[in-house]
CSV table of N, CA, C and O in Angstrom, one decimal:
chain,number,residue,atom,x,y,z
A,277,UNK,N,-31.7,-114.5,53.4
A,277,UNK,CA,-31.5,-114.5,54.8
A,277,UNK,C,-30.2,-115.4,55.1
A,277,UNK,O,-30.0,-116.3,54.2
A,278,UNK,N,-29.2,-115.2,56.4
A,278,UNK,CA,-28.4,-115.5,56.8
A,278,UNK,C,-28.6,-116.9,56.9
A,278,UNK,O,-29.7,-117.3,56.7
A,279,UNK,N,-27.4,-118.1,57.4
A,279,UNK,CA,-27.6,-119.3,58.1
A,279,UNK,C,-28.7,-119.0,59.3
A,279,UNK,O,-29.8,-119.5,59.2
A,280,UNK,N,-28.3,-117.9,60.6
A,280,UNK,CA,-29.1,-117.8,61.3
A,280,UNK,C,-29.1,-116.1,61.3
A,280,UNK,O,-28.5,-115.3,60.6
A,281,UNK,N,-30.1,-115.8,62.7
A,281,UNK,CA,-30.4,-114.5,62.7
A,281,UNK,C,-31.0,-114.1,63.7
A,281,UNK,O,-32.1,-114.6,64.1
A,282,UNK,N,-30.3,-113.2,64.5
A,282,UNK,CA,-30.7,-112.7,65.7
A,282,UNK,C,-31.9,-111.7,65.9
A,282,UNK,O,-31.5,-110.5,65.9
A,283,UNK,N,-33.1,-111.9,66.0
A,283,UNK,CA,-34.2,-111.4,66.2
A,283,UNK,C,-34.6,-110.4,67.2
A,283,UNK,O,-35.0,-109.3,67.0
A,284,UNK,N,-34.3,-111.0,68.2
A,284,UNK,CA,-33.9,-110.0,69.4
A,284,UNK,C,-33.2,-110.3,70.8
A,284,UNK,O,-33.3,-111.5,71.2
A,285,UNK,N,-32.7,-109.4,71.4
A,285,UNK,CA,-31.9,-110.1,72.7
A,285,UNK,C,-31.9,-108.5,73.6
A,285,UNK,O,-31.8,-107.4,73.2
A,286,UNK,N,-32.1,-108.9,74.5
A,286,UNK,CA,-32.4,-107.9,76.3
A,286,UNK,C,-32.2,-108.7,76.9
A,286,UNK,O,-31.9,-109.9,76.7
A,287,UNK,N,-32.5,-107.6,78.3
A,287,UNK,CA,-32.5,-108.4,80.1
A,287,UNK,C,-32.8,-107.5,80.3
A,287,UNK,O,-32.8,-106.4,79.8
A,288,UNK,N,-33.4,-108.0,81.2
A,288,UNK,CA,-34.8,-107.7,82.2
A,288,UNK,C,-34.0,-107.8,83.6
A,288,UNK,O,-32.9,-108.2,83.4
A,289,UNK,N,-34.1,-107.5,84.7
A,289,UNK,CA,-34.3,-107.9,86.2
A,289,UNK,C,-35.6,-107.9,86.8
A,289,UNK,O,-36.5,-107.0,86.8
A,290,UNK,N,-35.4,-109.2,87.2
A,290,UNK,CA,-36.7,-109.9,88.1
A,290,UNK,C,-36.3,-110.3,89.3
A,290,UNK,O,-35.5,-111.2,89.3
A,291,UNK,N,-37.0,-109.7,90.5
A,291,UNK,CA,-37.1,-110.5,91.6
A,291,UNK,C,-35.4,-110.4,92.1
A,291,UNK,O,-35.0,-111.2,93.0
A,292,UNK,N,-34.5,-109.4,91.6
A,292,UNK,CA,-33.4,-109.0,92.0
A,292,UNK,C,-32.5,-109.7,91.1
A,292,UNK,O,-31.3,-109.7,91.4
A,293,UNK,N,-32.8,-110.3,90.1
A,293,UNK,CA,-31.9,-111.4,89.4
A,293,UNK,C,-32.2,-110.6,87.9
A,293,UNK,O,-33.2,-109.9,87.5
A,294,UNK,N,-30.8,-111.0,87.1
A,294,UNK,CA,-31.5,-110.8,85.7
A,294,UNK,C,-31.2,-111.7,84.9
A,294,UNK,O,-30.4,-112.6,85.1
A,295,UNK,N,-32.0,-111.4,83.7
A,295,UNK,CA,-32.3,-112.5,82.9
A,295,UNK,C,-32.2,-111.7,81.6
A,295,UNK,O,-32.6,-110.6,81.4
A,296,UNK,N,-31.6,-112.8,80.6
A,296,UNK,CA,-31.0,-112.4,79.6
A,296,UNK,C,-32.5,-113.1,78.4
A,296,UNK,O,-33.0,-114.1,78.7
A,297,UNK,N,-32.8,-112.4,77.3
A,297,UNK,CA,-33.6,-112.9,76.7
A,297,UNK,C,-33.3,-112.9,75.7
A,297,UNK,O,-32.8,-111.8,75.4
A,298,UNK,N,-33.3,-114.0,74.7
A,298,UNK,CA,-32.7,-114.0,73.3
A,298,UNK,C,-33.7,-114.8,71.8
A,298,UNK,O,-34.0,-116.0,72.0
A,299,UNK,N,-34.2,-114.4,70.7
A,299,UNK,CA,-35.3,-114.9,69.8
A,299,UNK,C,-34.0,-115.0,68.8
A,299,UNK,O,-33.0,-114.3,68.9
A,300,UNK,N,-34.2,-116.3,67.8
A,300,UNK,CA,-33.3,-116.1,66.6
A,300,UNK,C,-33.9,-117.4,65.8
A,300,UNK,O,-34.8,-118.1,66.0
A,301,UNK,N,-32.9,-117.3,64.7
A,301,UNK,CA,-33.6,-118.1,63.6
A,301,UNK,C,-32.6,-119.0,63.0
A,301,UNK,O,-31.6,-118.4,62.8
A,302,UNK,N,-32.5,-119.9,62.8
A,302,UNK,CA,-31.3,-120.8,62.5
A,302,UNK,C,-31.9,-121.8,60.9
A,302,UNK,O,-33.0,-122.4,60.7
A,303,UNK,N,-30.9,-121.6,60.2
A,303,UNK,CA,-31.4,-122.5,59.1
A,303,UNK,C,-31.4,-124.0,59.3
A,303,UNK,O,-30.4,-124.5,59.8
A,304,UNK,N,-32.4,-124.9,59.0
A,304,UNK,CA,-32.1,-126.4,59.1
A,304,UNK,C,-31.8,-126.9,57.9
A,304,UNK,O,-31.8,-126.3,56.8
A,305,UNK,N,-31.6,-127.9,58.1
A,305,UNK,CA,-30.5,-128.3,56.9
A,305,UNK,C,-31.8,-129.4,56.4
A,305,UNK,O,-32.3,-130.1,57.3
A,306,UNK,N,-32.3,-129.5,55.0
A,306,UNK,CA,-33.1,-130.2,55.0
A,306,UNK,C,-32.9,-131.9,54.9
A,306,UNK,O,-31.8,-132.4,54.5
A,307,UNK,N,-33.8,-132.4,55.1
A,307,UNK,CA,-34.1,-133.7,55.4
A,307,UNK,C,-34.8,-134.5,54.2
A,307,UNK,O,-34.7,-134.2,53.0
A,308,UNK,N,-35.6,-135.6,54.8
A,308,UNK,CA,-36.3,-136.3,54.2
A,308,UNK,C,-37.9,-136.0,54.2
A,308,UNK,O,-38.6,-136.0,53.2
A,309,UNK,N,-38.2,-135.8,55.2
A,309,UNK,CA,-39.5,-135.1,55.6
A,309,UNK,C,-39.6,-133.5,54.9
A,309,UNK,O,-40.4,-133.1,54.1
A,310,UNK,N,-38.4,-132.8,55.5
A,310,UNK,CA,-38.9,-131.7,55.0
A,310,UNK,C,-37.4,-130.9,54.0
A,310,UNK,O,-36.2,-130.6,54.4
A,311,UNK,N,-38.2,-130.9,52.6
A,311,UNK,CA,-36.8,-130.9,51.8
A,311,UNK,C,-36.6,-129.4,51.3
A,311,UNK,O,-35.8,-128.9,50.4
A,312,UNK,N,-37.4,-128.7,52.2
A,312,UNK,CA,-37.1,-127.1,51.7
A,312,UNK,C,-35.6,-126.7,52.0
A,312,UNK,O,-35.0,-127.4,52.9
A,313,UNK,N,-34.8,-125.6,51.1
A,313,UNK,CA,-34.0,-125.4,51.4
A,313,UNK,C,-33.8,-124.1,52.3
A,313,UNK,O,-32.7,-123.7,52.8
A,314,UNK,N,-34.8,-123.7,52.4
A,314,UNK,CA,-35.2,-122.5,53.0
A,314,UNK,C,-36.1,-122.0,54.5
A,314,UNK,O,-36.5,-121.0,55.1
A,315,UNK,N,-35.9,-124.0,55.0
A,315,UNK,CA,-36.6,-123.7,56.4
A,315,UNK,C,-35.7,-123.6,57.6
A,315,UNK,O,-34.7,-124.3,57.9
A,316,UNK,N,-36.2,-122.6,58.3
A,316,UNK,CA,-35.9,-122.3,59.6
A,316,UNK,C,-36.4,-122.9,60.8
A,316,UNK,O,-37.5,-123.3,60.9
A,317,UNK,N,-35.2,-123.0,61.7
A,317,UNK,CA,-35.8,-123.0,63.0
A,317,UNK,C,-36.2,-121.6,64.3
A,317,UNK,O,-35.2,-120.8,64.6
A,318,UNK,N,-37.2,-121.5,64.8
A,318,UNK,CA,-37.3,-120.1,65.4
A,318,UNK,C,-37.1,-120.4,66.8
A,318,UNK,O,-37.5,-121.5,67.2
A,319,UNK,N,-36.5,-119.5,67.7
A,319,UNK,CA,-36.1,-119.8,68.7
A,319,UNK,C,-36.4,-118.9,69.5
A,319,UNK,O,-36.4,-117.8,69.1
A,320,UNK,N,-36.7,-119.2,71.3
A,320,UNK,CA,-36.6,-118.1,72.4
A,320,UNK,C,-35.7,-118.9,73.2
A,320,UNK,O,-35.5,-120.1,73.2
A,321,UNK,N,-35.4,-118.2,73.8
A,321,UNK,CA,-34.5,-118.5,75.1
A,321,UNK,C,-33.9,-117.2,75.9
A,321,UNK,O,-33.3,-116.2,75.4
A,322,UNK,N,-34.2,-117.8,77.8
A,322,UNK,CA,-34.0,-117.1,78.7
A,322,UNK,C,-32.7,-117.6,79.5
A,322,UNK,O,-32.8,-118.8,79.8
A,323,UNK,N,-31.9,-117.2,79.8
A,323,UNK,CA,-30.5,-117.6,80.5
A,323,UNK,C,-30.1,-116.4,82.3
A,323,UNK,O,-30.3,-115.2,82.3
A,324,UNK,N,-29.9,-116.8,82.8
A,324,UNK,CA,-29.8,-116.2,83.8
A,324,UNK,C,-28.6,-117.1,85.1
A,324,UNK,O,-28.7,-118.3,85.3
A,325,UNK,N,-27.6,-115.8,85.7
A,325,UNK,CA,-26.7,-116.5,86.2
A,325,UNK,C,-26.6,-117.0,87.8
A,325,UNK,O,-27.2,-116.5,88.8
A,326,UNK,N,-25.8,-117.8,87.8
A,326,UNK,CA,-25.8,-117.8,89.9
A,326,UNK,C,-24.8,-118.2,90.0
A,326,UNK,O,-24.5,-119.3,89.6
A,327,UNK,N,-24.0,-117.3,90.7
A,327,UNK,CA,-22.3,-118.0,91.2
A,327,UNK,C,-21.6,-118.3,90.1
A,327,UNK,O,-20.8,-119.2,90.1
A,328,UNK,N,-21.7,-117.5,89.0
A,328,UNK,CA,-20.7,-118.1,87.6
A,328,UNK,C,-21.0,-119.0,87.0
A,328,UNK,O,-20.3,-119.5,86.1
A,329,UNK,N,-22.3,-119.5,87.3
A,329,UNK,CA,-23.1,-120.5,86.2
A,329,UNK,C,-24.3,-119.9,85.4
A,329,UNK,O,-25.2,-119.2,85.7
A,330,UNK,N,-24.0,-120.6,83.9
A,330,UNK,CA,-25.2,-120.2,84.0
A,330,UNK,C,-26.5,-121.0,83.7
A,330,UNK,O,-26.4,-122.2,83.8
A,331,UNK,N,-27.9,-120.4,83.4
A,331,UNK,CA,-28.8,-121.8,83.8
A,331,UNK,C,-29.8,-121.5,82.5
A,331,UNK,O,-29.9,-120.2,82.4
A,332,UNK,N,-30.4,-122.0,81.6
A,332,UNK,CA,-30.9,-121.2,80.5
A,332,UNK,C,-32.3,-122.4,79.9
A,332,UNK,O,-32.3,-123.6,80.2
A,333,UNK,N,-33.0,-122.0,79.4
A,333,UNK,CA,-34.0,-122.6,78.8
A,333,UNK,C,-34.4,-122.2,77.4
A,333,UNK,O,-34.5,-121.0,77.3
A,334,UNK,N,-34.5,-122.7,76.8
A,334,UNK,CA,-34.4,-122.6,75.3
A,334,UNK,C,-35.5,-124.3,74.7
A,334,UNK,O,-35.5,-125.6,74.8
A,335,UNK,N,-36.5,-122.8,73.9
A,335,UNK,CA,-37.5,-123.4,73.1
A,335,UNK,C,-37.2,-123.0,71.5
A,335,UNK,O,-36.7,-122.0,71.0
A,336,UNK,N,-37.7,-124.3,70.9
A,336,UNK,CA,-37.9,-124.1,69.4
A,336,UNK,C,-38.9,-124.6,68.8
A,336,UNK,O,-39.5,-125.5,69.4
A,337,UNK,N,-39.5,-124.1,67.2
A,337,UNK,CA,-40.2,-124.7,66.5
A,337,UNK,C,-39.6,-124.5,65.0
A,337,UNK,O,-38.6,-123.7,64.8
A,338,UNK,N,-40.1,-125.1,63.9
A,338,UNK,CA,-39.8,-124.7,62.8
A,338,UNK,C,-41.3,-123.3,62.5
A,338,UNK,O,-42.4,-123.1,62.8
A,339,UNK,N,-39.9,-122.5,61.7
A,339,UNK,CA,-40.6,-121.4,61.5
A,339,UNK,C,-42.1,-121.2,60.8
A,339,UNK,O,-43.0,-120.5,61.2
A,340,UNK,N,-42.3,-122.0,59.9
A,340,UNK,CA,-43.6,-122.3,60.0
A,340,UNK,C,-44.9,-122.4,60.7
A,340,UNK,O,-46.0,-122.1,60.3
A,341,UNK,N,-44.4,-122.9,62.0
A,341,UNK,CA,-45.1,-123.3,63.0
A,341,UNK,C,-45.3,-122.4,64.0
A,341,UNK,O,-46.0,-122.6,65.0
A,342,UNK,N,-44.6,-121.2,63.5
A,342,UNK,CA,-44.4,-120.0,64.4
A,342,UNK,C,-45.4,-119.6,64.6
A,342,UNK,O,-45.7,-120.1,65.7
A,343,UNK,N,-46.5,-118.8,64.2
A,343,UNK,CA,-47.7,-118.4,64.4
A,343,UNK,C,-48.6,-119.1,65.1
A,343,UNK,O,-49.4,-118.5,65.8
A,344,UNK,N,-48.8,-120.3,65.1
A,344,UNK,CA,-49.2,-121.2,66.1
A,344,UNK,C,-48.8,-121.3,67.6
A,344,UNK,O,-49.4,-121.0,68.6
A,345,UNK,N,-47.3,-122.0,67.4
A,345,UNK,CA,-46.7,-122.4,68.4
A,345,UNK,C,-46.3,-121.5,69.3
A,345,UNK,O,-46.5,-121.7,70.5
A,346,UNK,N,-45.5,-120.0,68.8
A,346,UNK,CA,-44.5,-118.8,68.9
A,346,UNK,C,-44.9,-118.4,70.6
A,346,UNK,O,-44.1,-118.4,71.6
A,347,UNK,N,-46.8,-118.1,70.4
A,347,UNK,CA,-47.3,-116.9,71.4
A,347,UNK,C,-46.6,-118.4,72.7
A,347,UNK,O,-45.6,-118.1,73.3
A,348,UNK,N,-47.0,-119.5,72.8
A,348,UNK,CA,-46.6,-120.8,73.8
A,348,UNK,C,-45.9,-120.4,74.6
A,348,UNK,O,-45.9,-120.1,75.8
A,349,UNK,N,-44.7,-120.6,73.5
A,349,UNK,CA,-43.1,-120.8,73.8
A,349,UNK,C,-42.2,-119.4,74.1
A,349,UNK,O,-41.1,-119.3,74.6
A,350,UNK,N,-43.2,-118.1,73.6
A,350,UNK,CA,-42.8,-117.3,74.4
A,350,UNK,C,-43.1,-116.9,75.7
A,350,UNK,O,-42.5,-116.1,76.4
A,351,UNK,N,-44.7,-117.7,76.1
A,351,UNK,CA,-44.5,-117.3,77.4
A,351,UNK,C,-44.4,-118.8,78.6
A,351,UNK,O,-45.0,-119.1,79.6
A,352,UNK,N,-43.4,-119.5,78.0
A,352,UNK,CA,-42.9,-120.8,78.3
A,352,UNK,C,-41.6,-120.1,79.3
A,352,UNK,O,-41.3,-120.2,80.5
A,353,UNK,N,-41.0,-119.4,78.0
A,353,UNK,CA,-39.7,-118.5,78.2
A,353,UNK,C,-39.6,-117.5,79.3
A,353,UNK,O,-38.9,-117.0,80.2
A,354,UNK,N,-40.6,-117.5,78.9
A,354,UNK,CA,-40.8,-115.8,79.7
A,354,UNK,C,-41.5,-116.1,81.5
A,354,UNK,O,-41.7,-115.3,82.4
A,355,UNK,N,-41.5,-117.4,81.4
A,355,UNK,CA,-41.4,-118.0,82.9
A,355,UNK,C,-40.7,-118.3,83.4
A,355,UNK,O,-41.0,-118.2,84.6
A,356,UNK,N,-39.5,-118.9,83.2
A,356,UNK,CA,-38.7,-119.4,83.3
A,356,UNK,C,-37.6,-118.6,84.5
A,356,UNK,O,-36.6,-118.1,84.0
A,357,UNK,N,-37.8,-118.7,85.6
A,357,UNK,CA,-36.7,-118.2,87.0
A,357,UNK,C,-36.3,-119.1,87.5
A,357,UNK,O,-36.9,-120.1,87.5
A,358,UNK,N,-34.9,-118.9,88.3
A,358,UNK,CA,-34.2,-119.7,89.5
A,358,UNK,C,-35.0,-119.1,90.7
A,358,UNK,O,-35.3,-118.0,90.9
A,359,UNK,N,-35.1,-120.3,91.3
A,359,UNK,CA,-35.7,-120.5,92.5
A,359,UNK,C,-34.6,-120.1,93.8
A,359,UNK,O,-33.4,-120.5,93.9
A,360,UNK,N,-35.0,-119.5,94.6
A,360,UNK,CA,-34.2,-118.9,95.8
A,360,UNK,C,-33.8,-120.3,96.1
A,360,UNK,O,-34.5,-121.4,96.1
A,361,UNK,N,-32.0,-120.0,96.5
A,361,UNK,CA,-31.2,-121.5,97.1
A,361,UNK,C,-31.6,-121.5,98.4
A,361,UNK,O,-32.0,-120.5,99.1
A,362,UNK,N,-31.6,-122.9,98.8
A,362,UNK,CA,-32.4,-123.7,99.8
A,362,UNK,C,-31.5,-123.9,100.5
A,362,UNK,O,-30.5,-123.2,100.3
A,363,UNK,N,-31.5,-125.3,101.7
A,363,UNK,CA,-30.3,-125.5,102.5
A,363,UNK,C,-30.0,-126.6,101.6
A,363,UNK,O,-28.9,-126.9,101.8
A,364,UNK,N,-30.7,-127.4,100.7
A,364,UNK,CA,-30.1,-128.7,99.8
A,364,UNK,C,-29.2,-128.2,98.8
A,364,UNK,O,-28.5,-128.9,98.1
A,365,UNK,N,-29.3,-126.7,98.7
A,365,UNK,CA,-28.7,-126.3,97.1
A,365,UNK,C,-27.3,-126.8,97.4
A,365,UNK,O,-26.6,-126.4,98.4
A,366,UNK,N,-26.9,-127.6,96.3
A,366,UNK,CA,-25.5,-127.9,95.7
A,366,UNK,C,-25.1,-126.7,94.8
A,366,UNK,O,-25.9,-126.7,93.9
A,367,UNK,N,-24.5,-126.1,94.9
A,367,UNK,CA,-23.5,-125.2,93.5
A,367,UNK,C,-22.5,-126.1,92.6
A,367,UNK,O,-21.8,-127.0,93.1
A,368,UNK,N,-22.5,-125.9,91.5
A,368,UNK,CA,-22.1,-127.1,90.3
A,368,UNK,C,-20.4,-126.9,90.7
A,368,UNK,O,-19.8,-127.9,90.3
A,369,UNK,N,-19.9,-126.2,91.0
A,369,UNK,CA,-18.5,-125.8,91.9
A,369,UNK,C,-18.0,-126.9,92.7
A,369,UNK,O,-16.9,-127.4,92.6
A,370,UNK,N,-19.3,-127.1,93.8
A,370,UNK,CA,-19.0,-128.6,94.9
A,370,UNK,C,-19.1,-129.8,94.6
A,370,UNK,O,-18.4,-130.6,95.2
A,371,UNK,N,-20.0,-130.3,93.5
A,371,UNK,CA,-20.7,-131.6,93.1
A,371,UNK,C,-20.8,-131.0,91.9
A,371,UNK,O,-21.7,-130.3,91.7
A,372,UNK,N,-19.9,-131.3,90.9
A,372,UNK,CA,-20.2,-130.9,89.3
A,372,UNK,C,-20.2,-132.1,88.4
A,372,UNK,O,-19.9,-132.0,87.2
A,373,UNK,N,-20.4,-133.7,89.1
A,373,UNK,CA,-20.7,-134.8,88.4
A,373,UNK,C,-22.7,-134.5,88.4
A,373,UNK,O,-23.5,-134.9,87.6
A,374,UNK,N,-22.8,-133.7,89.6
A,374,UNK,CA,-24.1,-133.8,90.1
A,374,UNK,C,-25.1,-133.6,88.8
A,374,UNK,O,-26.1,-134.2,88.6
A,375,UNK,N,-24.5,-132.6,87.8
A,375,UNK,CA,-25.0,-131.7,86.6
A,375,UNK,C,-24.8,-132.7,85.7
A,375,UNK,O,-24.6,-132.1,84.7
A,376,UNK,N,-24.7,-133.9,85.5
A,376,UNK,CA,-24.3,-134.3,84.3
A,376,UNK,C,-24.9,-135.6,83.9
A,376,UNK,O,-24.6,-136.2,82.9
């Protein structure tokens, strides 16, 4: 297997918005704790845009842990929407110290 690896990636539209969905696998470099050379990290993440930003949430576990953790953090992901702008919403455009 590669350094990393793209598992799967779509979009969806929700609620008039879409959202981009992305799973992959990334090698970790080993450590002291864990000296395999062979372990991964598994990943989901959902990204979705507003006004040329974008806004994303992104879970991980080591791949091991996948079968345990996986069903969680995919539907961790798989919740994850922007909320209709309010009259307080800032856009990172006007106030982009605001983001930081």
């Amino acid at each position: 297997m590669s350094e990393s690896s793209v598992l799967d990636a779509h979009a969806s539209e929700i609620d008039g918005e879409l959202y981009w969905y992305y799973e992959y696998l990334v090698r970790k470099s080993p450590t002291k704790s864990a000296q395999e050379a062979n372990l991964y990290r598994h990943y989901v993440a959902s990204t979705a845009e507003r006004e040329g930003y974008l806004y994303s949430l992104s879970a991980s576990t080591l791949s091991k842990e996948w079968t345990k953790m996986g069903p969680l953090l995919e539907q961790t992901v798989a919740s994850f929407r922007l909320l209709p702008p309010t009259d307080n919403y800032v856009p990172p455009y006007k106030d982009p110290w605001r983001f930081w």
